[in-house]
CSV table of C-alpha atoms and ligand atoms in Angstrom, one decimal:
chain,number,residue,atom,x,y,z
A,44,MET,CA,38.7,33.8,32.5
A,45,SER,CA,37.5,37.4,32.6
A,46,ASP,CA,41.0,39.0,32.7
A,47,TRP,CA,42.4,36.7,30.1
A,48,LEU,CA,44.2,39.4,28.3
A,49,ASP,CA,46.5,40.1,31.3
A,50,LYS,CA,46.9,36.4,31.9
A,51,THR,CA,47.9,35.9,28.3
A,52,LYS,CA,50.4,38.7,28.5
A,53,GLU,CA,51.9,37.3,31.7
A,54,ALA,CA,52.3,33.8,30.2
A,55,ALA,CA,53.8,35.2,27.0
A,56,ALA,CA,56.3,37.4,29.0
A,57,PHE,CA,57.4,34.4,31.0
A,58,ILE,CA,58.0,32.4,27.9
A,59,LYS,CA,59.8,35.2,26.1
A,60,ALA,CA,62.1,35.6,29.2
A,61,ALA,CA,63.0,31.9,28.8
A,62,TYR,CA,63.3,31.8,25.0
A,63,ASN,CA,63.4,35.0,23.0
A,64,GLN,CA,63.9,34.1,19.4
A,65,PRO,CA,61.4,34.8,16.6
A,66,VAL,CA,59.2,31.8,15.9
A,67,GLU,CA,56.3,32.1,13.3
A,68,VAL,CA,55.2,28.5,13.0
A,69,ALA,CA,53.5,26.4,15.8
A,70,VAL,CA,52.5,22.8,15.8
A,71,ILE,CA,50.0,21.1,18.1
A,72,LEU,CA,50.5,17.4,18.5
A,73,GLY,CA,47.4,15.3,19.0
A,74,SER,CA,47.0,12.0,20.9
A,75,GLY,CA,49.6,9.4,19.9
A,76,LEU,CA,51.5,11.9,17.6
A,77,GLY,CA,54.1,13.1,20.1
A,78,ASN,CA,56.9,11.3,18.3
A,79,PHE,CA,57.0,14.3,15.9
A,80,THR,CA,59.1,16.1,18.5
A,81,LYS,CA,62.0,13.8,17.4
A,82,GLU,CA,62.1,15.8,14.2
A,83,ILE,CA,62.9,18.9,16.1
A,84,ILE,CA,66.4,20.1,17.1
A,85,VAL,CA,65.3,21.2,20.6
A,86,GLU,CA,66.5,24.6,21.8
A,87,LYS,CA,64.3,25.0,24.8
A,88,GLU,CA,61.6,23.0,26.6
A,89,ILE,CA,59.1,24.6,29.0
A,90,GLY,CA,56.7,22.5,31.1
A,91,TYR,CA,53.1,23.8,31.1
A,92,ASN,CA,53.2,23.7,34.9
A,93,GLU,CA,56.0,26.3,34.9
A,94,ILE,CA,54.1,28.9,32.8
A,95,PRO,CA,51.9,31.3,34.7
A,96,HIS,CA,48.1,30.7,34.1
A,97,PHE,CA,48.8,27.8,31.7
A,98,PRO,CA,46.4,24.9,32.2
A,99,VAL,CA,48.0,21.5,33.0
A,100,SER,CA,47.0,18.6,30.8
A,101,THR,CA,45.5,15.6,32.6
A,102,VAL,CA,45.0,13.0,29.9
A,103,GLN,CA,47.1,9.9,29.2
A,104,GLY,CA,49.2,10.4,26.1
A,105,HIS,CA,49.5,14.2,26.5
A,106,PRO,CA,52.8,15.0,28.4
A,107,GLY,CA,52.4,18.7,28.5
A,108,ARG,CA,55.3,20.9,27.4
A,109,LEU,CA,56.2,23.6,24.9
A,110,ILE,CA,59.1,22.8,22.7
A,111,PHE,CA,61.1,25.5,21.0
A,112,GLY,CA,63.6,24.4,18.3
A,113,ASN,CA,64.2,24.1,14.6
A,114,ILE,CA,63.7,21.7,11.8
A,115,ASP,CA,66.5,22.0,9.2
A,116,GLY,CA,67.0,25.6,10.5
A,117,LYS,CA,63.3,26.6,10.4
A,118,LYS,CA,62.2,27.8,13.9
A,119,VAL,CA,59.2,26.0,15.3
A,120,LEU,CA,57.2,25.9,18.5
A,121,ALA,CA,55.5,22.5,19.3
A,122,MET,CA,52.8,22.0,21.9
A,123,ALA,CA,53.2,18.4,23.1
A,124,GLY,CA,49.9,17.9,24.8
A,125,ARG,CA,46.8,20.0,24.6
A,126,PHE,CA,43.8,20.9,26.7
A,127,HIS,CA,40.3,19.5,26.2
A,128,TYR,CA,36.9,20.8,27.2
A,129,TYR,CA,36.1,17.3,28.7
A,130,GLU,CA,39.0,17.8,31.2
A,131,GLY,CA,36.9,20.5,32.9
A,132,TYR,CA,38.5,23.6,31.4
A,133,SER,CA,36.3,26.3,29.9
A,134,ALA,CA,36.4,26.6,26.1
A,135,ALA,CA,38.5,29.8,26.5
A,136,GLU,CA,41.0,28.0,28.7
A,137,VAL,CA,41.3,25.2,26.1
A,138,ALA,CA,42.3,27.8,23.6
A,139,PHE,CA,44.5,29.9,26.0
A,140,PRO,CA,47.8,28.7,24.5
A,141,ILE,CA,46.7,30.0,21.1
A,142,ARG,CA,46.4,33.5,22.4
A,143,VAL,CA,49.8,33.2,24.0
A,144,MET,CA,51.1,32.0,20.7
A,145,LYS,CA,49.7,35.1,19.1
A,146,LEU,CA,51.6,37.3,21.5
A,147,LEU,CA,54.8,35.3,20.8
A,148,GLY,CA,54.5,36.2,17.1
A,149,ILE,CA,53.1,32.9,15.7
A,150,ARG,CA,51.6,33.5,12.2
A,151,THR,CA,50.8,29.9,11.2
A,152,LEU,CA,49.4,27.0,13.2
A,153,LEU,CA,49.6,23.4,12.1
A,154,ILE,CA,47.1,21.3,14.2
A,155,SER,CA,46.7,17.6,14.5
A,156,ASN,CA,44.4,15.2,16.2
A,157,ALA,CA,43.1,11.7,16.5
A,158,ALA,CA,39.6,11.3,15.2
A,159,GLY,CA,36.9,8.7,14.5
A,160,GLY,CA,36.0,8.2,10.8
A,161,VAL,CA,32.4,8.6,9.8
A,162,ASN,CA,33.1,8.6,6.1
A,163,THR,CA,32.5,5.0,4.8
A,164,SER,CA,35.6,5.2,2.5
A,165,PHE,CA,37.9,5.9,5.5
A,166,ARG,CA,40.1,3.2,7.1
A,167,VAL,CA,42.0,3.1,10.4
A,168,GLY,CA,45.4,4.8,9.9
A,169,ASP,CA,44.2,7.2,7.2
A,170,LEU,CA,45.3,10.8,7.3
A,171,MET,CA,42.6,13.4,6.6
A,172,ILE,CA,43.4,17.0,5.7
A,173,ILE,CA,40.7,19.1,7.5
A,174,ASN,CA,39.1,21.3,4.9
A,175,ASP,CA,36.3,22.6,7.2
A,176,HIS,CA,34.7,21.9,10.5
A,177,ILE,CA,31.3,21.8,12.3
A,178,SER,CA,31.5,23.1,15.8
A,179,PHE,CA,27.9,23.5,17.0
A,180,ALA,CA,28.2,20.5,19.3
A,181,THR,CA,30.9,22.2,21.3
A,182,ILE,CA,31.2,25.5,23.2
A,183,ASN,CA,32.5,28.5,21.3
A,184,PRO,CA,35.7,29.8,23.0
A,185,LEU,CA,35.0,33.4,21.9
A,186,ILE,CA,31.9,33.7,24.1
A,187,GLY,CA,32.4,36.5,26.6
A,188,LYS,CA,34.0,39.9,26.4
A,189,ASN,CA,35.8,40.5,23.0
A,190,GLU,CA,39.3,41.9,22.9
A,191,ASN,CA,39.4,44.0,19.8
A,192,THR,CA,43.2,44.0,19.9
A,193,PHE,CA,42.9,40.3,19.2
A,194,GLY,CA,40.1,40.3,16.7
A,195,THR,CA,36.6,41.3,15.7
A,196,ARG,CA,33.5,40.4,17.7
A,197,PHE,CA,32.0,38.5,14.8
A,198,PRO,CA,34.8,36.7,13.0
A,199,ASP,CA,34.4,35.4,9.5
A,200,MET,CA,34.7,31.6,9.3
A,201,SER,CA,34.4,31.0,5.6
A,202,GLU,CA,37.9,29.6,5.3
A,203,PRO,CA,39.2,28.5,8.7
A,204,TYR,CA,41.7,26.2,7.1
A,205,ALA,CA,44.0,28.1,4.7
A,206,LYS,CA,43.5,26.9,1.2
A,207,ASP,CA,47.1,27.6,0.2
A,208,ILE,CA,48.5,25.5,3.0
A,209,ILE,CA,46.1,22.6,2.1
A,210,SER,CA,47.5,22.7,-1.4
A,211,LYS,CA,51.1,22.7,-0.1
A,212,ALA,CA,50.3,19.7,2.1
A,213,LYS,CA,48.7,17.8,-0.8
A,214,ASN,CA,51.8,18.4,-2.9
A,215,ILE,CA,54.1,17.3,-0.1
A,216,ALA,CA,52.0,14.1,0.6
A,217,ALA,CA,52.1,13.3,-3.1
A,218,ARG,CA,55.8,13.9,-3.3
A,219,LEU,CA,56.4,11.6,-0.3
A,220,GLY,CA,54.0,8.9,-1.8
A,221,HIS,CA,51.5,9.2,1.1
A,222,HIS,CA,47.9,9.0,0.2
A,223,VAL,CA,45.8,11.5,2.2
A,224,LYS,CA,42.0,12.0,2.5
A,225,GLU,CA,40.3,15.3,2.9
A,226,GLY,CA,37.1,16.2,4.8
A,227,VAL,CA,35.1,17.9,7.5
A,228,TYR,CA,36.0,17.6,11.2
A,229,PHE,CA,32.9,17.4,13.4
A,230,ALA,CA,33.7,18.5,17.0
A,231,VAL,CA,32.1,17.0,20.1
A,232,THR,CA,32.9,17.6,23.8
A,233,GLY,CA,33.5,14.0,24.7
A,234,PRO,CA,34.7,12.3,26.9
A,235,THR,CA,32.3,9.5,25.8
A,236,PHE,CA,32.9,8.1,22.3
A,237,GLU,CA,29.8,8.3,20.2
A,238,THR,CA,26.8,5.9,20.1
A,239,ARG,CA,26.0,4.2,16.8
A,240,ALA,CA,23.2,6.6,16.3
A,241,GLU,CA,25.5,9.6,16.9
A,242,TYR,CA,28.1,8.4,14.5
A,243,LYS,CA,25.4,8.0,11.9
A,244,MET,CA,24.0,11.5,12.7
A,245,ILE,CA,27.4,13.1,12.3
A,246,HIS,CA,27.8,11.4,8.9
A,247,THR,CA,24.4,12.6,7.9
A,248,LEU,CA,25.2,16.2,9.0
A,249,GLY,CA,28.2,16.3,6.8
A,250,GLY,CA,31.1,15.2,9.0
A,251,ASP,CA,33.8,12.9,7.7
A,252,ALA,CA,35.6,12.6,11.1
A,253,VAL,CA,34.7,13.3,14.7
A,254,GLY,CA,36.9,14.3,17.6
A,255,MET,CA,37.1,16.0,20.9
A,256,SER,CA,39.6,18.7,20.2
A,257,THR,CA,40.9,21.2,17.6
A,258,VAL,CA,38.0,23.5,16.8
A,259,GLN,CA,38.2,25.7,19.8
A,260,GLU,CA,41.9,26.2,19.1
A,261,VAL,CA,41.1,26.9,15.4
A,262,ILE,CA,38.4,29.4,16.2
A,263,VAL,CA,40.7,31.4,18.5
A,264,ALA,CA,43.5,31.3,16.0
A,265,VAL,CA,41.3,32.5,13.1
A,266,HIS,CA,39.9,35.2,15.4
A,267,ALA,CA,43.5,36.4,16.0
A,268,GLY,CA,44.5,36.3,12.4
A,269,ILE,CA,46.7,33.2,12.6
A,270,LYS,CA,46.6,31.0,9.5
A,271,VAL,CA,45.6,27.4,10.3
A,272,PHE,CA,46.2,23.9,8.8
A,273,GLY,CA,44.7,20.8,10.3
A,274,MET,CA,45.2,17.1,9.9
A,275,SER,CA,43.4,14.2,11.6
A,276,VAL,CA,44.6,10.6,12.0
A,277,ILE,CA,41.7,8.3,11.7
A,278,THR,CA,41.9,5.9,14.6
A,279,ASP,CA,38.5,4.1,14.5
A,280,ILE,CA,35.6,3.8,12.2
A,281,GLY,CA,32.5,4.7,14.1
A,282,ILE,CA,30.1,4.3,11.2
A,283,ARG,CA,30.6,0.5,10.9
A,284,ASP,CA,27.6,-1.5,11.8
A,285,ASP,CA,29.3,-4.7,12.9
A,286,ASP,CA,31.8,-3.7,15.6
A,287,ASN,CA,32.4,-0.1,16.6
A,288,THR,CA,33.5,-0.6,20.2
A,289,ILE,CA,36.5,1.7,20.9
A,290,THR,CA,38.9,2.4,23.7
A,291,HIS,CA,41.5,5.2,24.3
A,292,GLU,CA,44.2,2.6,24.0
A,293,GLU,CA,43.1,1.7,20.5
A,294,VAL,CA,43.0,5.3,19.6
A,295,LEU,CA,46.6,5.8,20.8
A,296,GLU,CA,47.8,2.6,19.1
A,297,ALA,CA,46.2,3.6,15.7
A,298,ALA,CA,47.6,7.1,15.9
A,299,ALA,CA,51.1,5.8,16.7
A,300,GLY,CA,50.9,3.5,13.7
A,301,ALA,CA,50.1,6.4,11.4
A,302,GLU,CA,52.6,8.7,13.1
A,303,PRO,CA,55.6,8.2,10.7
A,304,LYS,CA,53.5,9.2,7.7
A,305,PHE,CA,52.0,12.1,9.6
A,306,SER,CA,55.5,13.3,10.9
A,307,ALA,CA,57.0,13.1,7.4
A,308,ILE,CA,54.3,15.4,6.0
A,309,PHE,CA,54.3,17.8,8.9
A,310,LYS,CA,58.1,18.1,8.9
A,311,GLU,CA,58.0,19.2,5.3
A,312,LEU,CA,55.1,21.5,5.9
A,313,VAL,CA,56.8,23.3,8.8
A,314,LYS,CA,59.6,24.2,6.3
A,315,ALA,CA,57.1,25.1,3.5
A,316,VAL,CA,54.8,27.6,5.4
B,846,HPA,N1,35.0,10.0,18.5
B,846,HPA,C1,35.4,11.1,19.1
B,846,HPA,N2,36.7,11.4,19.3
B,846,HPA,C2,37.6,10.6,18.9
B,846,HPA,C3,37.2,9.4,18.2
B,846,HPA,C4,35.9,9.1,18.1
B,846,HPA,O1,35.5,8.0,17.5
B,846,HPA,N3,38.4,8.7,17.9
B,846,HPA,C5,39.4,9.5,18.3
B,846,HPA,N4,38.9,10.6,18.9
């Protein structure tokens, strides 16, 4: 995507022509978490297939539309469905919507995903606040020509997940009576789930959860000066020795089971950031 700046501008111009109200908070909904959209009073929906240069999601459980609306009056943009490297998009294409968000005026991005647990204290259905990530097993989306108008060539990554939002999320979860875990998200390309040896390696390397999304979006957001918060729903426990077979259906089912807790926290967080 060499001329991505022009493409980003065209996509943003199309969206602004369809919905031209200021929105500063965006939410990306991971696998099985689409029900969060029910919290939004919808003002405008735009299918990804309508937006120039927008990739179109191919994976089951990811419908693919931008939803503009409000939660108790607070304007929000939700991405229902995201793009993954394993679908065949380049890393920059995966993160293309984040650059469009930047041009739309988004200042804070709340990201979610389904992830496998590699921390032995985690259980299926747990929520994990992402406090850091390890991205060396995926492709960096900033490889290629840098656009200085978006951000610097060598961005700092010492705090990809904003500490003040993490603290707000913890307070909200405590107020709602929902226990949340915290940890490091280890990104892989997928689409295979990990072997037993890989889950163990990820644990050894410092990961608490492993997943096939998120970090490319986070890197592009941080590059562009967008503040990020991330939360994983733990849908399987790869580190177990007895039975760690896993299917996409089980991931969707486990995510859907934890979705009410997740949505309650994210709803309050949208209002608080
Ligand atoms: N591994 C990678 N990605 C995932 C997993 C997993 O175990 N569960 C949900 N997404």
